[in-house]
Tab-separated table of C-alpha atoms and ligand atoms in Angstrom:
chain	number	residue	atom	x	y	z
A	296	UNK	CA	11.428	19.410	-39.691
A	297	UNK	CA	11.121	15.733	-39.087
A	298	UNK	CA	10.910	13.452	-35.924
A	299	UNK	CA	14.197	12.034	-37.470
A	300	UNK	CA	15.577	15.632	-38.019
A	301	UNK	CA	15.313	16.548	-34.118
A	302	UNK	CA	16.636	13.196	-32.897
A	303	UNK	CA	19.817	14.693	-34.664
A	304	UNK	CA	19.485	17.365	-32.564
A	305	UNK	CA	18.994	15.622	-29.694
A	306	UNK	CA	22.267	13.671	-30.515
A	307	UNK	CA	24.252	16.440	-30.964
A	308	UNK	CA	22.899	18.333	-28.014
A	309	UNK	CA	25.527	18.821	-24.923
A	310	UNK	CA	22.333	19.399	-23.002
A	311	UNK	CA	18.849	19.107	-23.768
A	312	UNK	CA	16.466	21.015	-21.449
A	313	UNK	CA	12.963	19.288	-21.381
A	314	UNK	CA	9.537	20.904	-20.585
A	315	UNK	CA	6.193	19.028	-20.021
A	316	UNK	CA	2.297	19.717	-19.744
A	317	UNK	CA	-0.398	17.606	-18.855
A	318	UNK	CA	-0.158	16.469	-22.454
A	319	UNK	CA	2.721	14.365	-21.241
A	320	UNK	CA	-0.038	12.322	-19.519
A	321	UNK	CA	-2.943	12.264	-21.574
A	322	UNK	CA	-1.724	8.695	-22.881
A	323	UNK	CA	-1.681	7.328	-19.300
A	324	UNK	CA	-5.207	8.046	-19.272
A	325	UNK	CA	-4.807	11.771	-16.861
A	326	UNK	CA	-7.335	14.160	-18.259
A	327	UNK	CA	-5.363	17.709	-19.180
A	328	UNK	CA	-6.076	20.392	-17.303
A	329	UNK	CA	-8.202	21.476	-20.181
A	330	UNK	CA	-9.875	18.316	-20.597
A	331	UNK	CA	-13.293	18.846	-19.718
A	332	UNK	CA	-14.085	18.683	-16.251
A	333	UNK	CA	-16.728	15.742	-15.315
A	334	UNK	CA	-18.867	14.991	-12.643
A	335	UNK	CA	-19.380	17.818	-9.696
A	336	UNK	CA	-16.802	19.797	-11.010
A	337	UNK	CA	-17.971	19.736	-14.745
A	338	UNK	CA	-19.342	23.324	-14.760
A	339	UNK	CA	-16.294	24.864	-13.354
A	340	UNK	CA	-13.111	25.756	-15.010
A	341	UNK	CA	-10.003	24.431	-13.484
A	342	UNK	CA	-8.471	27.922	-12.990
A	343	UNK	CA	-11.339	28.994	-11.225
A	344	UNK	CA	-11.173	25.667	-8.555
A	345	UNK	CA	-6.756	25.842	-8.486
A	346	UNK	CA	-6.963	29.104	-6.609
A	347	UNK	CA	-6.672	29.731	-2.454
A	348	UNK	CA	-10.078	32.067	-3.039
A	349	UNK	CA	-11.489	28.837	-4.308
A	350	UNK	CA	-10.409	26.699	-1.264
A	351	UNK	CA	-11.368	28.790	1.649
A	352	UNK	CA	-14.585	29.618	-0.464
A	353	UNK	CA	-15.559	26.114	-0.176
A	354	UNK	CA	-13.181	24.102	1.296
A	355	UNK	CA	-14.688	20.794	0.631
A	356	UNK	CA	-15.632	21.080	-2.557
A	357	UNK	CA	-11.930	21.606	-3.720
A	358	UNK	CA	-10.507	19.112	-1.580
A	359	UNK	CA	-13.118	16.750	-3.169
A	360	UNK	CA	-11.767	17.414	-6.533
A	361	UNK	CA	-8.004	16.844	-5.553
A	362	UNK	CA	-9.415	13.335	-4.155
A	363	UNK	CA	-11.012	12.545	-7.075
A	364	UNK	CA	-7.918	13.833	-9.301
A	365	UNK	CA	-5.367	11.581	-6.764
A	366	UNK	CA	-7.661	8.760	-7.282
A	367	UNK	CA	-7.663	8.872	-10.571
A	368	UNK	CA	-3.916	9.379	-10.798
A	369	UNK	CA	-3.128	6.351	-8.067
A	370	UNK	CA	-4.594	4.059	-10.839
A	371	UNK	CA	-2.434	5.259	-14.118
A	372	UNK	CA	1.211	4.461	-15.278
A	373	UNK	CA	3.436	6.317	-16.606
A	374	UNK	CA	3.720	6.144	-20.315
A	375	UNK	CA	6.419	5.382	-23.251
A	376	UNK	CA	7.372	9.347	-23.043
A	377	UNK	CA	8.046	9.067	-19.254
A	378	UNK	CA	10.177	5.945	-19.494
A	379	UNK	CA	12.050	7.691	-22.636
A	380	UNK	CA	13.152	10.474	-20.995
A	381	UNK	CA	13.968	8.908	-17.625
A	382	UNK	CA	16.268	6.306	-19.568
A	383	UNK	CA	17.488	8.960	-22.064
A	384	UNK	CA	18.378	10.675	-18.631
A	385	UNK	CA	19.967	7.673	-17.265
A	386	UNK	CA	22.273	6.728	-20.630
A	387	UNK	CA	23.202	10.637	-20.518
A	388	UNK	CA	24.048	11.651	-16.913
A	389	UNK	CA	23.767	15.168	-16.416
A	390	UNK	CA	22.792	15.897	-20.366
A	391	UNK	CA	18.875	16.513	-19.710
A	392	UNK	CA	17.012	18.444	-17.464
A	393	UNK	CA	13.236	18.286	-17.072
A	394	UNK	CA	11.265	20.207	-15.792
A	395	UNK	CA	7.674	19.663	-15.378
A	396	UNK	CA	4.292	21.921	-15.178
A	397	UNK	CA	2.784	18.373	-13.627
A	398	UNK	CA	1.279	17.330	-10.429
A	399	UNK	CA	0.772	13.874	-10.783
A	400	UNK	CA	4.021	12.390	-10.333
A	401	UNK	CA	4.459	10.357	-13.225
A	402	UNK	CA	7.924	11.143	-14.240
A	403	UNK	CA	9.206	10.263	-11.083
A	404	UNK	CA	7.143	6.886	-11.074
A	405	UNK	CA	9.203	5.968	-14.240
A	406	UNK	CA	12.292	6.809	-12.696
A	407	UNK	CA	13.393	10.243	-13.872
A	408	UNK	CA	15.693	12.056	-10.872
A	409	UNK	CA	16.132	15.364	-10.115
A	410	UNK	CA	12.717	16.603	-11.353
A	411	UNK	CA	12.248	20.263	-11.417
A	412	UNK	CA	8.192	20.052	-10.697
A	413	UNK	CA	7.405	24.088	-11.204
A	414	UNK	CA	3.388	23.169	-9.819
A	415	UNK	CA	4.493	21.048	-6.856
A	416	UNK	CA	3.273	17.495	-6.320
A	417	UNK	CA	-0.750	16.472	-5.640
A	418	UNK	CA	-0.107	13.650	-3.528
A	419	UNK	CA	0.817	16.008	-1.034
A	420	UNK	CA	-0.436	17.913	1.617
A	421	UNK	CA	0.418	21.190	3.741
A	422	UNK	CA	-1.505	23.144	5.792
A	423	UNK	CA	-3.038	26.720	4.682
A	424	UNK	CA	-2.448	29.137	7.080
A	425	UNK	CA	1.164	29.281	9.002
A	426	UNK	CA	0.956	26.334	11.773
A	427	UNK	CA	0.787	26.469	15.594
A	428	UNK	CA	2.441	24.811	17.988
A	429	UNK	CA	-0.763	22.576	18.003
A	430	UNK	CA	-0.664	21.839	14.414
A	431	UNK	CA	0.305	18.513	14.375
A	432	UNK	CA	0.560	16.811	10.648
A	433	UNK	CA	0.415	13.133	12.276
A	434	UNK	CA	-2.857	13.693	14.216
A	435	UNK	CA	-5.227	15.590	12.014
A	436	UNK	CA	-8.776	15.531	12.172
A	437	UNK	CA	-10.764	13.862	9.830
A	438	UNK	CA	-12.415	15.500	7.338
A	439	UNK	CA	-12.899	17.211	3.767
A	440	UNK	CA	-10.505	19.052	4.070
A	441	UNK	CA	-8.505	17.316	7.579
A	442	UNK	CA	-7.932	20.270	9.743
A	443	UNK	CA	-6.041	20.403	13.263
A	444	UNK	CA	-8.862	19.699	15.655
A	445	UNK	CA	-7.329	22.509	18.098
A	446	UNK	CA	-7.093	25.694	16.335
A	447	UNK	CA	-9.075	24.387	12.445
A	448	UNK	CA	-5.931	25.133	10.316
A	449	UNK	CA	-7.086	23.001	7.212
A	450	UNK	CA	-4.217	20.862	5.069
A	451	UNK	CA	-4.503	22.004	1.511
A	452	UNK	CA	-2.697	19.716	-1.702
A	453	UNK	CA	0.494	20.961	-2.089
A	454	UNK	CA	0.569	22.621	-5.143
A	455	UNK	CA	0.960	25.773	-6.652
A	456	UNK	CA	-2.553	27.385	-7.194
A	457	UNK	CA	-3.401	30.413	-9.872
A	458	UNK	CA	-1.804	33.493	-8.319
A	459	UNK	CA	0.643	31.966	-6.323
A	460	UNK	CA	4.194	31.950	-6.795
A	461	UNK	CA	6.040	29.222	-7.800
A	462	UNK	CA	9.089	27.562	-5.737
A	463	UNK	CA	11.626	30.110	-6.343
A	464	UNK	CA	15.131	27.596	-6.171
A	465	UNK	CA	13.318	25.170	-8.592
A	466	UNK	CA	11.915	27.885	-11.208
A	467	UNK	CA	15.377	29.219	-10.915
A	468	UNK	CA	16.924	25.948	-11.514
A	469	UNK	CA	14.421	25.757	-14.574
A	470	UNK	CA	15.151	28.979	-15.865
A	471	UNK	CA	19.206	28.589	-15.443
A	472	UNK	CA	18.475	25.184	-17.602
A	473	UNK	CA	16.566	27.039	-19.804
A	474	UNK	CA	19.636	29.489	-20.335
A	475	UNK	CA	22.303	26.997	-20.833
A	476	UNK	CA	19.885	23.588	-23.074
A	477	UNK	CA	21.226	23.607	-26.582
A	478	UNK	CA	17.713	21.970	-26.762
A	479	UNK	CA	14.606	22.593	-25.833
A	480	UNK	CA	11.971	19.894	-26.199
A	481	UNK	CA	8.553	21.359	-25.122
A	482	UNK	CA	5.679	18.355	-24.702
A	483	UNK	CA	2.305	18.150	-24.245
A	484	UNK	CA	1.667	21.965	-23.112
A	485	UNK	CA	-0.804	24.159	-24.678
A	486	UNK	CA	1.885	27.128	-23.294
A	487	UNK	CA	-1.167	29.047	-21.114
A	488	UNK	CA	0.638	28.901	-18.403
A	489	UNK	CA	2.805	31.572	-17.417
A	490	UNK	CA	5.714	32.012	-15.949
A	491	UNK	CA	6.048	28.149	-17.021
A	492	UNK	CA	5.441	28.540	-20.450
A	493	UNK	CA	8.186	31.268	-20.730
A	494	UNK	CA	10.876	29.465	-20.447
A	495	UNK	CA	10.519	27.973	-23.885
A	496	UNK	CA	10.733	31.524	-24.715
A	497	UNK	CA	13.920	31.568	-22.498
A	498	UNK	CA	15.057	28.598	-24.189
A	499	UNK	CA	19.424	29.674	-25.204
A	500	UNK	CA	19.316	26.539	-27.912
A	501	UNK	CA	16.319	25.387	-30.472
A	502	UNK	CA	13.071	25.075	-29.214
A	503	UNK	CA	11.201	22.010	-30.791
A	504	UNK	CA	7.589	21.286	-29.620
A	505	UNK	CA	5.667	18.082	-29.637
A	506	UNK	CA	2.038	18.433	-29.404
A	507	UNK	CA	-1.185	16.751	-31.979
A	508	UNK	CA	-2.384	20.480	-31.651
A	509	UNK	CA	-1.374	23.855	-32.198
A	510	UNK	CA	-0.156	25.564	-28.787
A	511	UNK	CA	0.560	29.189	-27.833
A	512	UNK	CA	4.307	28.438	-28.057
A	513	UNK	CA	4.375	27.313	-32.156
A	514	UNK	CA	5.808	30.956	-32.958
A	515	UNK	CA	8.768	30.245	-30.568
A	516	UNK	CA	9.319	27.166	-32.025
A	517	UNK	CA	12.211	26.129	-34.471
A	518	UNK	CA	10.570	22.789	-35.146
A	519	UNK	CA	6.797	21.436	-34.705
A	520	UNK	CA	6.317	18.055	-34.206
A	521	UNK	CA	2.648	17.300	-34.771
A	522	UNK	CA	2.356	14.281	-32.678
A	523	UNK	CA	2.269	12.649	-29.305
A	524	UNK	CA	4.219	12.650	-25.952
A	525	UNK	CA	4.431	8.443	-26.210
A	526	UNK	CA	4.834	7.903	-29.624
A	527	UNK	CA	7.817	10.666	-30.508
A	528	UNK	CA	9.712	11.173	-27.488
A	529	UNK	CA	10.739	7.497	-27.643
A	530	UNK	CA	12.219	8.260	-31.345
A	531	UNK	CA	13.995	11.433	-30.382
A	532	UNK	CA	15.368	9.960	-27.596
A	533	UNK	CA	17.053	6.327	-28.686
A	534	UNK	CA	20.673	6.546	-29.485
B	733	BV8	C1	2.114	33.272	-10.641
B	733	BV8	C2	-1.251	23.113	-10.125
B	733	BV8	C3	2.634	35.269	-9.537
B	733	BV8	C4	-2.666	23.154	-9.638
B	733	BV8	C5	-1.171	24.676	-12.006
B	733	BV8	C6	2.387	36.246	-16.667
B	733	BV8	C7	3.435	36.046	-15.778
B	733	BV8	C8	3.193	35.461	-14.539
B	733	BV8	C9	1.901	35.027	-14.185
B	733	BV8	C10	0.871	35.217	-15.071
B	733	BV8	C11	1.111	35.824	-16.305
B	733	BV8	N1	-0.073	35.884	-16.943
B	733	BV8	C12	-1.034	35.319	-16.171
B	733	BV8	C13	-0.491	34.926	-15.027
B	733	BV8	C14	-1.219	34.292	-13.935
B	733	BV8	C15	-1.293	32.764	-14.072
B	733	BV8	C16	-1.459	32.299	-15.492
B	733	BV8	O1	-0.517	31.881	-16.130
B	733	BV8	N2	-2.681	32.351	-15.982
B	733	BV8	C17	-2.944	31.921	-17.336
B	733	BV8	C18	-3.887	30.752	-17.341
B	733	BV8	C19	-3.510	33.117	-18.082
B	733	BV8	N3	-0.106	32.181	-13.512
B	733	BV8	C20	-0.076	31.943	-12.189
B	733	BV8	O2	-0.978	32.258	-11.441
B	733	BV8	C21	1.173	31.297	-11.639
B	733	BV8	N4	1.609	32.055	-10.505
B	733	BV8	O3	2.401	33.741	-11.688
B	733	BV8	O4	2.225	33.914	-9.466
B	733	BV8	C22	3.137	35.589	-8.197
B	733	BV8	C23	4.456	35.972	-8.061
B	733	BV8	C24	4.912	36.308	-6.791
B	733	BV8	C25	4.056	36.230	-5.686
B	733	BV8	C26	2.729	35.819	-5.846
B	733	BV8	C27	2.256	35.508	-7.105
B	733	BV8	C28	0.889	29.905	-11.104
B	733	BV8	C29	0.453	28.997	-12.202
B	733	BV8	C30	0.405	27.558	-11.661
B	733	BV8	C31	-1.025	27.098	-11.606
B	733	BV8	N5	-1.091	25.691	-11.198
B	733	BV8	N6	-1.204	23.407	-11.573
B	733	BV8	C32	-3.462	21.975	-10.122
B	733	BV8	O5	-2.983	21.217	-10.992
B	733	BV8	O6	-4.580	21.821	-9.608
B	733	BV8	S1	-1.154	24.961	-13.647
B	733	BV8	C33	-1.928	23.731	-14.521
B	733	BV8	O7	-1.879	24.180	-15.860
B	733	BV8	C34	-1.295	22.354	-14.556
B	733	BV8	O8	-0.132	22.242	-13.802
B	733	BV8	C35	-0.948	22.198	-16.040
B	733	BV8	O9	0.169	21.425	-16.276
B	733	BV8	C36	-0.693	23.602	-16.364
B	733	BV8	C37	-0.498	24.075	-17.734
B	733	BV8	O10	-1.424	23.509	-18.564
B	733	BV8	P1	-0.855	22.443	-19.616
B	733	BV8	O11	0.097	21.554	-18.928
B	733	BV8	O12	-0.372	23.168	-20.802
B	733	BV8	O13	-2.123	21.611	-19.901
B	733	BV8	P2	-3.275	21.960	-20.931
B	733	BV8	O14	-4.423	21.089	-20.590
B	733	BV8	O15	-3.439	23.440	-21.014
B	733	BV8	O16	-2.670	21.521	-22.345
B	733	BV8	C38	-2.437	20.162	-22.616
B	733	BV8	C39	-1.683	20.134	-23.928
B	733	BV8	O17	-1.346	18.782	-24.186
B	733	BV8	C40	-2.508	20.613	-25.099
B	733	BV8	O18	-1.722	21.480	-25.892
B	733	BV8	C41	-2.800	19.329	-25.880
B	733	BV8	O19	-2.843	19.552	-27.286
B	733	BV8	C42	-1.608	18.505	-25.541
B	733	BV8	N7	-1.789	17.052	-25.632
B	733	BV8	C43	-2.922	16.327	-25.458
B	733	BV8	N8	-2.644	15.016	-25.597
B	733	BV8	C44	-1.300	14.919	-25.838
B	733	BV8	C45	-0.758	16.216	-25.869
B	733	BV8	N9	0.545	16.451	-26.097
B	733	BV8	C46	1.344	15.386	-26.310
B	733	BV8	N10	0.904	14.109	-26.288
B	733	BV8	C47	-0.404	13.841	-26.076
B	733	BV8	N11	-0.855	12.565	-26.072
């Protein structure tokens, strides 16, 4: 099937349901969760630091790495594939849904609405155990992690870490678009990820993936676009 072949799709589609990895932000210069890790963190495997064990194990050295990821997020832009989809979205109201795998915000930096972020957002914080009355967000302690300087509840990034459960209203809102998409584009996910990735096996309408690379989702797939988030989504996504 050709680029050209699932823009037809896309046009004919009464709703397109859209799911993105960290793929979708390779070409804004974020590393993918499978990138290799550099610096401090370079021996460690992502799914080993993304875990609560991992935090309260060593508290600073996680929090460290969710600086350093922020940091290197507060510096990128969102990409051609972002600005497709949130002006596809804006041309069509109410014809896509996307849902995203993605901490780092882009999508809603180039405008997309409604985003159904399944991993929850890195730029921010809650804290880790259930707060106090002296738990006060505004008047932290300093600190790697910041912790409330009465009682030491640390703030943690507000994301969904290995083995806990996603936000139940927004995975049911992606599941329920899932159900209903004659469409489903999935981009830039090597489909890992679980219960994420199943939704593409959820998927009522075709499934068509773009990715350079082989993912775990290909056999689910009724078309396999072998190229990248910036340079096809803006083709299957002009009128
Ligand atoms: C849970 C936030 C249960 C943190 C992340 C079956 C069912 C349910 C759970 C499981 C299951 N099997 C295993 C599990 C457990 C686990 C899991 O899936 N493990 C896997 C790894 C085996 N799942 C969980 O723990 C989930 N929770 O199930 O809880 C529960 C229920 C009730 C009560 C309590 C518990 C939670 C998972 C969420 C983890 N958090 N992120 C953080 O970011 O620090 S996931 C993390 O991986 C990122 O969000 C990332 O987006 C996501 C998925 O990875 P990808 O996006 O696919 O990225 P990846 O690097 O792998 O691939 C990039 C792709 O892009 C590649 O294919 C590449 O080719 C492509 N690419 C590169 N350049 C481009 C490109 N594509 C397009 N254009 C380009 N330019």
């Amino acid at each position: 099937m050709s680029n050209r072949g699932v823009r037809d799709w896309v046009r004919g589609a009464k709703h397109v349901a859209v799911l993105t990895g960290a793929g979708m932000s390779a070409e804004s210069g974020v590393p993918t969760f499978r990138d290799a890790q550099t610096g401090l963190w370079a021996k460690f495997d992502p799914q080993q630091l993304a875990t609560e064990e991992a935090f309260r194990a060593n508290p600073s050295m996680v929090w460290d790495w969710y600086a350093f990821r922020r940091e290197a997020i507060a510096g990128v832009q969102p990409n051609a594939g972002h600005r497709a989809l949130a002006e596809f979205a804006k041309r069509h109201p109410g014809r896509l849904t996307l849902i995203t795998q993605n901490v780092d915000g882009l999508h809603q930096r180039a405008g997309s609405e409604g985003v159904l972020a399944l991993h929850g957002n890195i730029a921010q914080d809650r804290w880790l155990d259930t707060p106090r009355d002296c738990c006060n967000a505004d008047a932290v302690a300093a600190g790697s992690p910041p912790c409330c300087d009465r009682c030491g509840n640390m703030r943690r990034p507000a994301v969904v870490w290995f083995g806990e459960a996603l936000p139940q209203l927004v995975f049911a809102q992606a599941e329920q678009a899932a159900r209903h998409c004659d469409l489903m584009l999935v981009v830039g996910t090597s489909g890992l990820v679980y219960p994420a990735a199943g939704l593409a096996r959820t998927a009522r309408g075709r499934v068509a993936i773009v990715n350079p690379e082989p993912t775990a989702l290909d056999d689910a797939a009724d078309a396999v676009l072998r190229g990248t988030a910036a340079t096809v989504l803006p083709q299957l996504l002009e009128d």
